[in-house]
mmCIF file of C-alpha atoms in Angstrom:
data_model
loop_
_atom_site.group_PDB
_atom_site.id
_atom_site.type_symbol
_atom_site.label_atom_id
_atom_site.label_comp_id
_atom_site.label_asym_id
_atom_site.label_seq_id
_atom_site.Cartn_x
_atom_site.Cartn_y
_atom_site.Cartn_z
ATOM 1 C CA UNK F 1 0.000 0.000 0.000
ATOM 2 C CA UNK F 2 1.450 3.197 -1.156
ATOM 3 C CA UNK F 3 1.332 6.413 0.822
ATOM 4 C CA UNK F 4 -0.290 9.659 -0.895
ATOM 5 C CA UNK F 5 2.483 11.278 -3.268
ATOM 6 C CA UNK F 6 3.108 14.391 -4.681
ATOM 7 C CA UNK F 7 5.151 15.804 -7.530
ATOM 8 C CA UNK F 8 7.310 18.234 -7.756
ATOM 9 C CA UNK F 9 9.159 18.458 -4.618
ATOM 10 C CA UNK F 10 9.406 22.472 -5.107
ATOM 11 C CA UNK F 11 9.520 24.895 -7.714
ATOM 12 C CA UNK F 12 10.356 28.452 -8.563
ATOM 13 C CA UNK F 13 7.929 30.258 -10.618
ATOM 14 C CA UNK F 14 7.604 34.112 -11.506
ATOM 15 C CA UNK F 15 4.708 36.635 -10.937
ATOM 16 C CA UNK F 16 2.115 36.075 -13.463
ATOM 17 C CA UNK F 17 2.997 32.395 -14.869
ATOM 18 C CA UNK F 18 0.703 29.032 -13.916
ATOM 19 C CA UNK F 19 1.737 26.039 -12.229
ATOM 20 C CA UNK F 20 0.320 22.363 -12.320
ATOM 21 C CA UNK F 21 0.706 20.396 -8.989
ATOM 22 C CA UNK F 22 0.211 16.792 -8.740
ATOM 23 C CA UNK F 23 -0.658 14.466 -6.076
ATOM 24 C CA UNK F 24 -1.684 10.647 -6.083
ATOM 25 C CA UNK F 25 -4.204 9.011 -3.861
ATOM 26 C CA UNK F 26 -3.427 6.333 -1.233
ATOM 27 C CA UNK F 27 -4.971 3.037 -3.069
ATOM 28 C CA UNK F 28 -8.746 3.051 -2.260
ATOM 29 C CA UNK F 29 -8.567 6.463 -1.470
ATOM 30 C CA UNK F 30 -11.433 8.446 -3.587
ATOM 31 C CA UNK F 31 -11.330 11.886 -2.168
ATOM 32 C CA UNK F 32 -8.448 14.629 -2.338
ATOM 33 C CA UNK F 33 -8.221 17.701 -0.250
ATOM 34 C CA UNK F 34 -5.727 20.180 -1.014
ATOM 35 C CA UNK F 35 -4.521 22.747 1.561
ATOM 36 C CA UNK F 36 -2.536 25.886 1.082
ATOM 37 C CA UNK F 37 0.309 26.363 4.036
ATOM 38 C CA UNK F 38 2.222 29.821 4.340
ATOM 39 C CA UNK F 39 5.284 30.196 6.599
ATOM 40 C CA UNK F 40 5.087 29.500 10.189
ATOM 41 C CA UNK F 41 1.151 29.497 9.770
ATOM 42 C CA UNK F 42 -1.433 26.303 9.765
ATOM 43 C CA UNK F 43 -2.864 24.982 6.334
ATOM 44 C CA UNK F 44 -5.728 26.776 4.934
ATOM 45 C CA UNK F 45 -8.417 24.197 2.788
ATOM 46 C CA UNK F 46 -8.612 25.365 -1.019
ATOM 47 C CA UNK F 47 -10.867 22.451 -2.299
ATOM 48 C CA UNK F 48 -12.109 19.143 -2.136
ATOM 49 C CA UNK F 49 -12.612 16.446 -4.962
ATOM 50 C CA UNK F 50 -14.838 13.503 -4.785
ATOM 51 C CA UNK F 51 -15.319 11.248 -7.292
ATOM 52 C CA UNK F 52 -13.736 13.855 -10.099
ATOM 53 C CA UNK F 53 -16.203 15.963 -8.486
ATOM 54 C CA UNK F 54 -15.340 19.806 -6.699
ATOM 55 C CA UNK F 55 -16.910 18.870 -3.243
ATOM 56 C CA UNK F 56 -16.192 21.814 -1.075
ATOM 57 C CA UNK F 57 -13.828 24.719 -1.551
ATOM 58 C CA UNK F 58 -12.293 27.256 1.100
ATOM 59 C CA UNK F 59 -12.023 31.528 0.514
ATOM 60 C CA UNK F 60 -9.457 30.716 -2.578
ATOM 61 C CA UNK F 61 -10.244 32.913 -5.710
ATOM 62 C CA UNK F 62 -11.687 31.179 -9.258
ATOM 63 C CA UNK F 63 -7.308 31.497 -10.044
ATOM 64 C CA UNK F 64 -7.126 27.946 -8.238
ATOM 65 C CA UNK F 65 -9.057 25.586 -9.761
ATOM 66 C CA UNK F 66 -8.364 21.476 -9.792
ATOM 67 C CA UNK F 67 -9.097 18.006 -11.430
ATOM 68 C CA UNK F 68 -9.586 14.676 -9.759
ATOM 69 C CA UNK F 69 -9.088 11.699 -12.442
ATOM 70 C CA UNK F 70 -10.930 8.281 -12.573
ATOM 71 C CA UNK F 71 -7.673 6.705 -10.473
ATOM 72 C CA UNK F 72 -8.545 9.571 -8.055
ATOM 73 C CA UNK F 73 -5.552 10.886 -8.534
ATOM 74 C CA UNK F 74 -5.814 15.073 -8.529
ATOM 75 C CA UNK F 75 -4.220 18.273 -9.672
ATOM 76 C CA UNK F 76 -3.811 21.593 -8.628
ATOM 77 C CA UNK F 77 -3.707 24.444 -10.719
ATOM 78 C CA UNK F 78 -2.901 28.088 -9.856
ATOM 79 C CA UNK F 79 -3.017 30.762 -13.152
ATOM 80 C CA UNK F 80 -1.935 34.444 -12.625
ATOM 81 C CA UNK F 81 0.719 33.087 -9.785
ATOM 82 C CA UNK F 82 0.934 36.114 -7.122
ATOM 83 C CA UNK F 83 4.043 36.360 -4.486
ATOM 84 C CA UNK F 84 1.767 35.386 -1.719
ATOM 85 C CA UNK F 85 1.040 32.370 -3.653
ATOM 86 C CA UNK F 86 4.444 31.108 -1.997
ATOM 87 C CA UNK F 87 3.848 28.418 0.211
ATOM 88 C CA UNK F 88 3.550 24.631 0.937
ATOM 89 C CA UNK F 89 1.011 23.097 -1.039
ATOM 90 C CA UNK F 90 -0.397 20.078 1.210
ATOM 91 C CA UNK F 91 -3.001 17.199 -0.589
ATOM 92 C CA UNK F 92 -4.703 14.741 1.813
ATOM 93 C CA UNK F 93 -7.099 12.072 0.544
ATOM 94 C CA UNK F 94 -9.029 9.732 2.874
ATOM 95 C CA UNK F 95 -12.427 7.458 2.337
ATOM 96 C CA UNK F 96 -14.327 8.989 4.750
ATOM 97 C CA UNK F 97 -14.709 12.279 6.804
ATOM 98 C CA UNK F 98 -11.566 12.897 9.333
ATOM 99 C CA UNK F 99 -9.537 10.453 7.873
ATOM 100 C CA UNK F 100 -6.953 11.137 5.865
ATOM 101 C CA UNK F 101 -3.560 10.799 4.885
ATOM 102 C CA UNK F 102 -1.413 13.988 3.924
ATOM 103 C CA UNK F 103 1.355 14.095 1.442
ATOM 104 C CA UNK F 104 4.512 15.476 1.651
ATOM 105 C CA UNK F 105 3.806 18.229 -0.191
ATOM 106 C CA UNK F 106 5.381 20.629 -3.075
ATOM 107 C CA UNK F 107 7.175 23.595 -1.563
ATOM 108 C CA UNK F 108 6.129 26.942 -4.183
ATOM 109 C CA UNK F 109 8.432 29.887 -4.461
ATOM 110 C CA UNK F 110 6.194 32.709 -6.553
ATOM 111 C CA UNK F 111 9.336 35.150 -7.367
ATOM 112 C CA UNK U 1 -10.616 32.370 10.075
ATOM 113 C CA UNK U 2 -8.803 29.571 11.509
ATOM 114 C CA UNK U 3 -11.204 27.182 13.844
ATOM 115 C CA UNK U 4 -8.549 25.688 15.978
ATOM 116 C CA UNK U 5 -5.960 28.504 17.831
ATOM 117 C CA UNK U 6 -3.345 26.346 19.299
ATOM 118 C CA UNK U 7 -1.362 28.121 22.674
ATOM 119 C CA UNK U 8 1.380 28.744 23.217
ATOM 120 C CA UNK U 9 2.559 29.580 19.461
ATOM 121 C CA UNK U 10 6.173 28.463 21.034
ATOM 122 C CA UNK U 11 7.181 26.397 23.741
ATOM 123 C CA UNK U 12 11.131 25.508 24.435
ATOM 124 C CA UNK U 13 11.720 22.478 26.976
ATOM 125 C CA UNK U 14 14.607 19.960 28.309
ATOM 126 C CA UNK U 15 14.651 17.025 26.999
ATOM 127 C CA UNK U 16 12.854 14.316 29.496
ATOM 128 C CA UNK U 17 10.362 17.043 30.588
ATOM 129 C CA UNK U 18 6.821 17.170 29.450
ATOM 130 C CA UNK U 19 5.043 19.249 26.998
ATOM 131 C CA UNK U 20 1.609 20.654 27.120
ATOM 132 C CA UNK U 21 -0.065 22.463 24.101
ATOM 133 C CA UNK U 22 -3.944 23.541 24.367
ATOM 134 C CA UNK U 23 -6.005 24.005 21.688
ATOM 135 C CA UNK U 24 -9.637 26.324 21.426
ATOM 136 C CA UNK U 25 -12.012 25.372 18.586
ATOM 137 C CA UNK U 26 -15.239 27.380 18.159
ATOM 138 C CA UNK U 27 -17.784 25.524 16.449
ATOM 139 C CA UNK U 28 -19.243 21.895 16.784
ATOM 140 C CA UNK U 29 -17.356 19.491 16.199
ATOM 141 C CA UNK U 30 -17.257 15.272 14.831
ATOM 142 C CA UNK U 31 -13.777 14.822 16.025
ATOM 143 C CA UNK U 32 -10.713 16.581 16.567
ATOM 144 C CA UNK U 33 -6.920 15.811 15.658
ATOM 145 C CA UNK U 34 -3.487 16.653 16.375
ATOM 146 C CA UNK U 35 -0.579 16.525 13.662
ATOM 147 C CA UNK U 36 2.768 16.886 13.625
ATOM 148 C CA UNK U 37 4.892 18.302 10.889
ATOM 149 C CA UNK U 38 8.951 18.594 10.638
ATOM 150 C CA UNK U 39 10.373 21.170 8.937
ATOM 151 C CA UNK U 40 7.597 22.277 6.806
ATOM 152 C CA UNK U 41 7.544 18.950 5.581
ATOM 153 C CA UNK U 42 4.129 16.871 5.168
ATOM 154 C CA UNK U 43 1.838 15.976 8.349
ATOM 155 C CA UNK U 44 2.095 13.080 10.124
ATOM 156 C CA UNK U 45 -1.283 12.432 12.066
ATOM 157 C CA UNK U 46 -0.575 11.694 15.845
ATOM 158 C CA UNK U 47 -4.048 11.282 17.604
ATOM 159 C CA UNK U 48 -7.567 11.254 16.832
ATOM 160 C CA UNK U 49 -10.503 11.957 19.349
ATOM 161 C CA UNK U 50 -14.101 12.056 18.442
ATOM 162 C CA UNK U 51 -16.740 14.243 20.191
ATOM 163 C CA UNK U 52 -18.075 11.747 22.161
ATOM 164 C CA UNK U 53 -14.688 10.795 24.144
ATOM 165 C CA UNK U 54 -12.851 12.949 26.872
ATOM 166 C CA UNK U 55 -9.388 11.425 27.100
ATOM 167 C CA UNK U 56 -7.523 9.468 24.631
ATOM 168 C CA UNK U 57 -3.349 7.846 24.796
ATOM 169 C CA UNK U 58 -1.142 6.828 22.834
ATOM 170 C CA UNK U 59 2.599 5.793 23.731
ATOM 171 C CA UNK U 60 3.855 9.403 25.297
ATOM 172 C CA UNK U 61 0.778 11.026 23.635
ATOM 173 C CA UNK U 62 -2.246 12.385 26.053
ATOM 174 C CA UNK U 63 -5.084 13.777 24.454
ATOM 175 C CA UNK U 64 -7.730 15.457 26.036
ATOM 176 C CA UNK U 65 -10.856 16.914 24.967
ATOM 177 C CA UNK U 66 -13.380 19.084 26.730
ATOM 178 C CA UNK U 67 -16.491 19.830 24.592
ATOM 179 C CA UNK U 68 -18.284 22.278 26.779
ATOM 180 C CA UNK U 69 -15.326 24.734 26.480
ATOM 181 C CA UNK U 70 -14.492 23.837 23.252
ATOM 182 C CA UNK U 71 -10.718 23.263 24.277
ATOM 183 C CA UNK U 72 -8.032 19.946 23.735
ATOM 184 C CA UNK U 73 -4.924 19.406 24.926
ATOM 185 C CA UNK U 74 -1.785 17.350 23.802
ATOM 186 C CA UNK U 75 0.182 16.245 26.507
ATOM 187 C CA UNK U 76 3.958 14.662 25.288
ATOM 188 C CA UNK U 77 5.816 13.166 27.994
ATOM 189 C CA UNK U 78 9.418 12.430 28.562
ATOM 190 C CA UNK U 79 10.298 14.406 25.662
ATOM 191 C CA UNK U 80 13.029 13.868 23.411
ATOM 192 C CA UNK U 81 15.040 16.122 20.935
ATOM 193 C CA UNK U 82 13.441 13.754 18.061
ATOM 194 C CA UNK U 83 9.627 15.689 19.183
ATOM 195 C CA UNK U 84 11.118 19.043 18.041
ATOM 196 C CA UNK U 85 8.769 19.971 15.238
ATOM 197 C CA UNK U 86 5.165 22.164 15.000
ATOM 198 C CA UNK U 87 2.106 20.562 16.541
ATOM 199 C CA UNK U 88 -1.646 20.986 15.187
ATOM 200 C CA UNK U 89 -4.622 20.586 16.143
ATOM 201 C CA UNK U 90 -7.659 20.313 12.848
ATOM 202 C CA UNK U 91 -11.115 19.465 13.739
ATOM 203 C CA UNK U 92 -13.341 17.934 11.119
ATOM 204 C CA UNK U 93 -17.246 19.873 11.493
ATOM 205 C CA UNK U 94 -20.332 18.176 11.469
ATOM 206 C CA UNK U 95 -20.284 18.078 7.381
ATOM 207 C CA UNK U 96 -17.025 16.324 7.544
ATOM 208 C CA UNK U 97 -15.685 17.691 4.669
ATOM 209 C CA UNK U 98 -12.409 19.360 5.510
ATOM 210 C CA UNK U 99 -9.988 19.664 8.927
ATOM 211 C CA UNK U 100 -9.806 23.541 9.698
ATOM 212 C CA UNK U 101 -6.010 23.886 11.427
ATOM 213 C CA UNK U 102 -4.961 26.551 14.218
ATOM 214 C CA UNK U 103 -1.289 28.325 13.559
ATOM 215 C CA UNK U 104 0.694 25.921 15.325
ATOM 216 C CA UNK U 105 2.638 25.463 18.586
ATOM 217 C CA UNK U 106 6.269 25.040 17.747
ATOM 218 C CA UNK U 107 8.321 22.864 20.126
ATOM 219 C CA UNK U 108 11.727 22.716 20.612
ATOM 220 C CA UNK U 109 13.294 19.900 23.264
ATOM 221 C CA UNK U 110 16.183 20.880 23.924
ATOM 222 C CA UNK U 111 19.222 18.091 24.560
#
């Protein structure tokens, strides 16, 4: 049983550009939460996907938007990349409310 | 705004002592969680309690949960330098769709 992965480890981006960030499930797993952590602060929820399906999203502007595939596997996508955009980018999936299983997440430098 | 405020935001200890961190929450809840992260690497999950429970162990780990004030606390003892890291506490609402996380306590055990 694999663990939940995500890919890359961190990038550097610049003001303006978009960025794709990947994570895959743990087996079983059909829902993916992604979380948005900025220094020396807790994670803040962006969205939810269930079943390829947006299933709750947090106070993140239309700029982030996501995809959940059939394997449950999801992306995250930022356009218009701002510096506050800089941060650790945390996905969790789980089967069931309060249970799930966080990645290692993909450190974001917006310069 | 963040559900869970963790207290204190710092705490610096010898190693062998114990470590208290309290956490405030302010709506209802279905459970409540503390995590662990390294580094501003990914979150390793540490201790679940559910509403409905007032105490909860594991190993070092001493959970507590008081409903009627809203409050939890994580007791760690006989630390070791290997517990430096940020703690968090996330609780998971009624809807069970997301865990909303305080800012942290940071601990540092000193050798």
């Amino acid at each position: 049983e694999t663990g939940v992965t995500q890919s890359p480890t961190h990038l550097i981006k610049t003001r303006g550009q978009q960025v794709t960030l990947r994570c895959s499930s743990q087996s079983g797993h059909n829902t993916v939460s992604w979380y948005q952590q900025a220094l020396g602060q807790g994670p803040q929820f962006i969205f939810q996907y269930y079943r390829e399906e947006e299933n709750g999203r947090g106070n993140f502007p239309p700029r982030f938007s996501g995809l959940q595939f059939p394997n449950y596997s999801s992306e995250l996508n930022v356009n218009a990349l701002e510096l506050d955009d800089s941060a650790l980018y945390l996905c969790a999936s789980s089967l069931g409310p309060g249970l799930a299983v966080f990645g290692p997440g993909t450190r974001l430098t917006v310069t | 705004s963040q559900q869970g405020e963790e207290d204190p935001q710092a705490l610096s200890i010898q190693e062998g002592e114990n470590a208290t961190m309290n956490c405030s929450y302010k709506t209802s809840i279905n459970n409540l969680q503390w995590y662990r992260q390294n580094s501003g690497r990914g979150l390793v999950h540490l201790i679940l309690i559910r509403s409905n429970e007032r105490e909860k162990h594991s190993g070092r780990l001493r959970v507590t949960l008081d409903t009627s004030k809203k409050s939890s606390s994580l007791l760690i003892t006989a630390s070791r330098a290997a517990d430096t890291a940020s703690y968090f506490c996330a609780t998971v609402d009624s809807y069970g769709q997301n865990f909303v996380f305080g800012p942290g306590t940071r601990l540092s055990v000193l050798p």
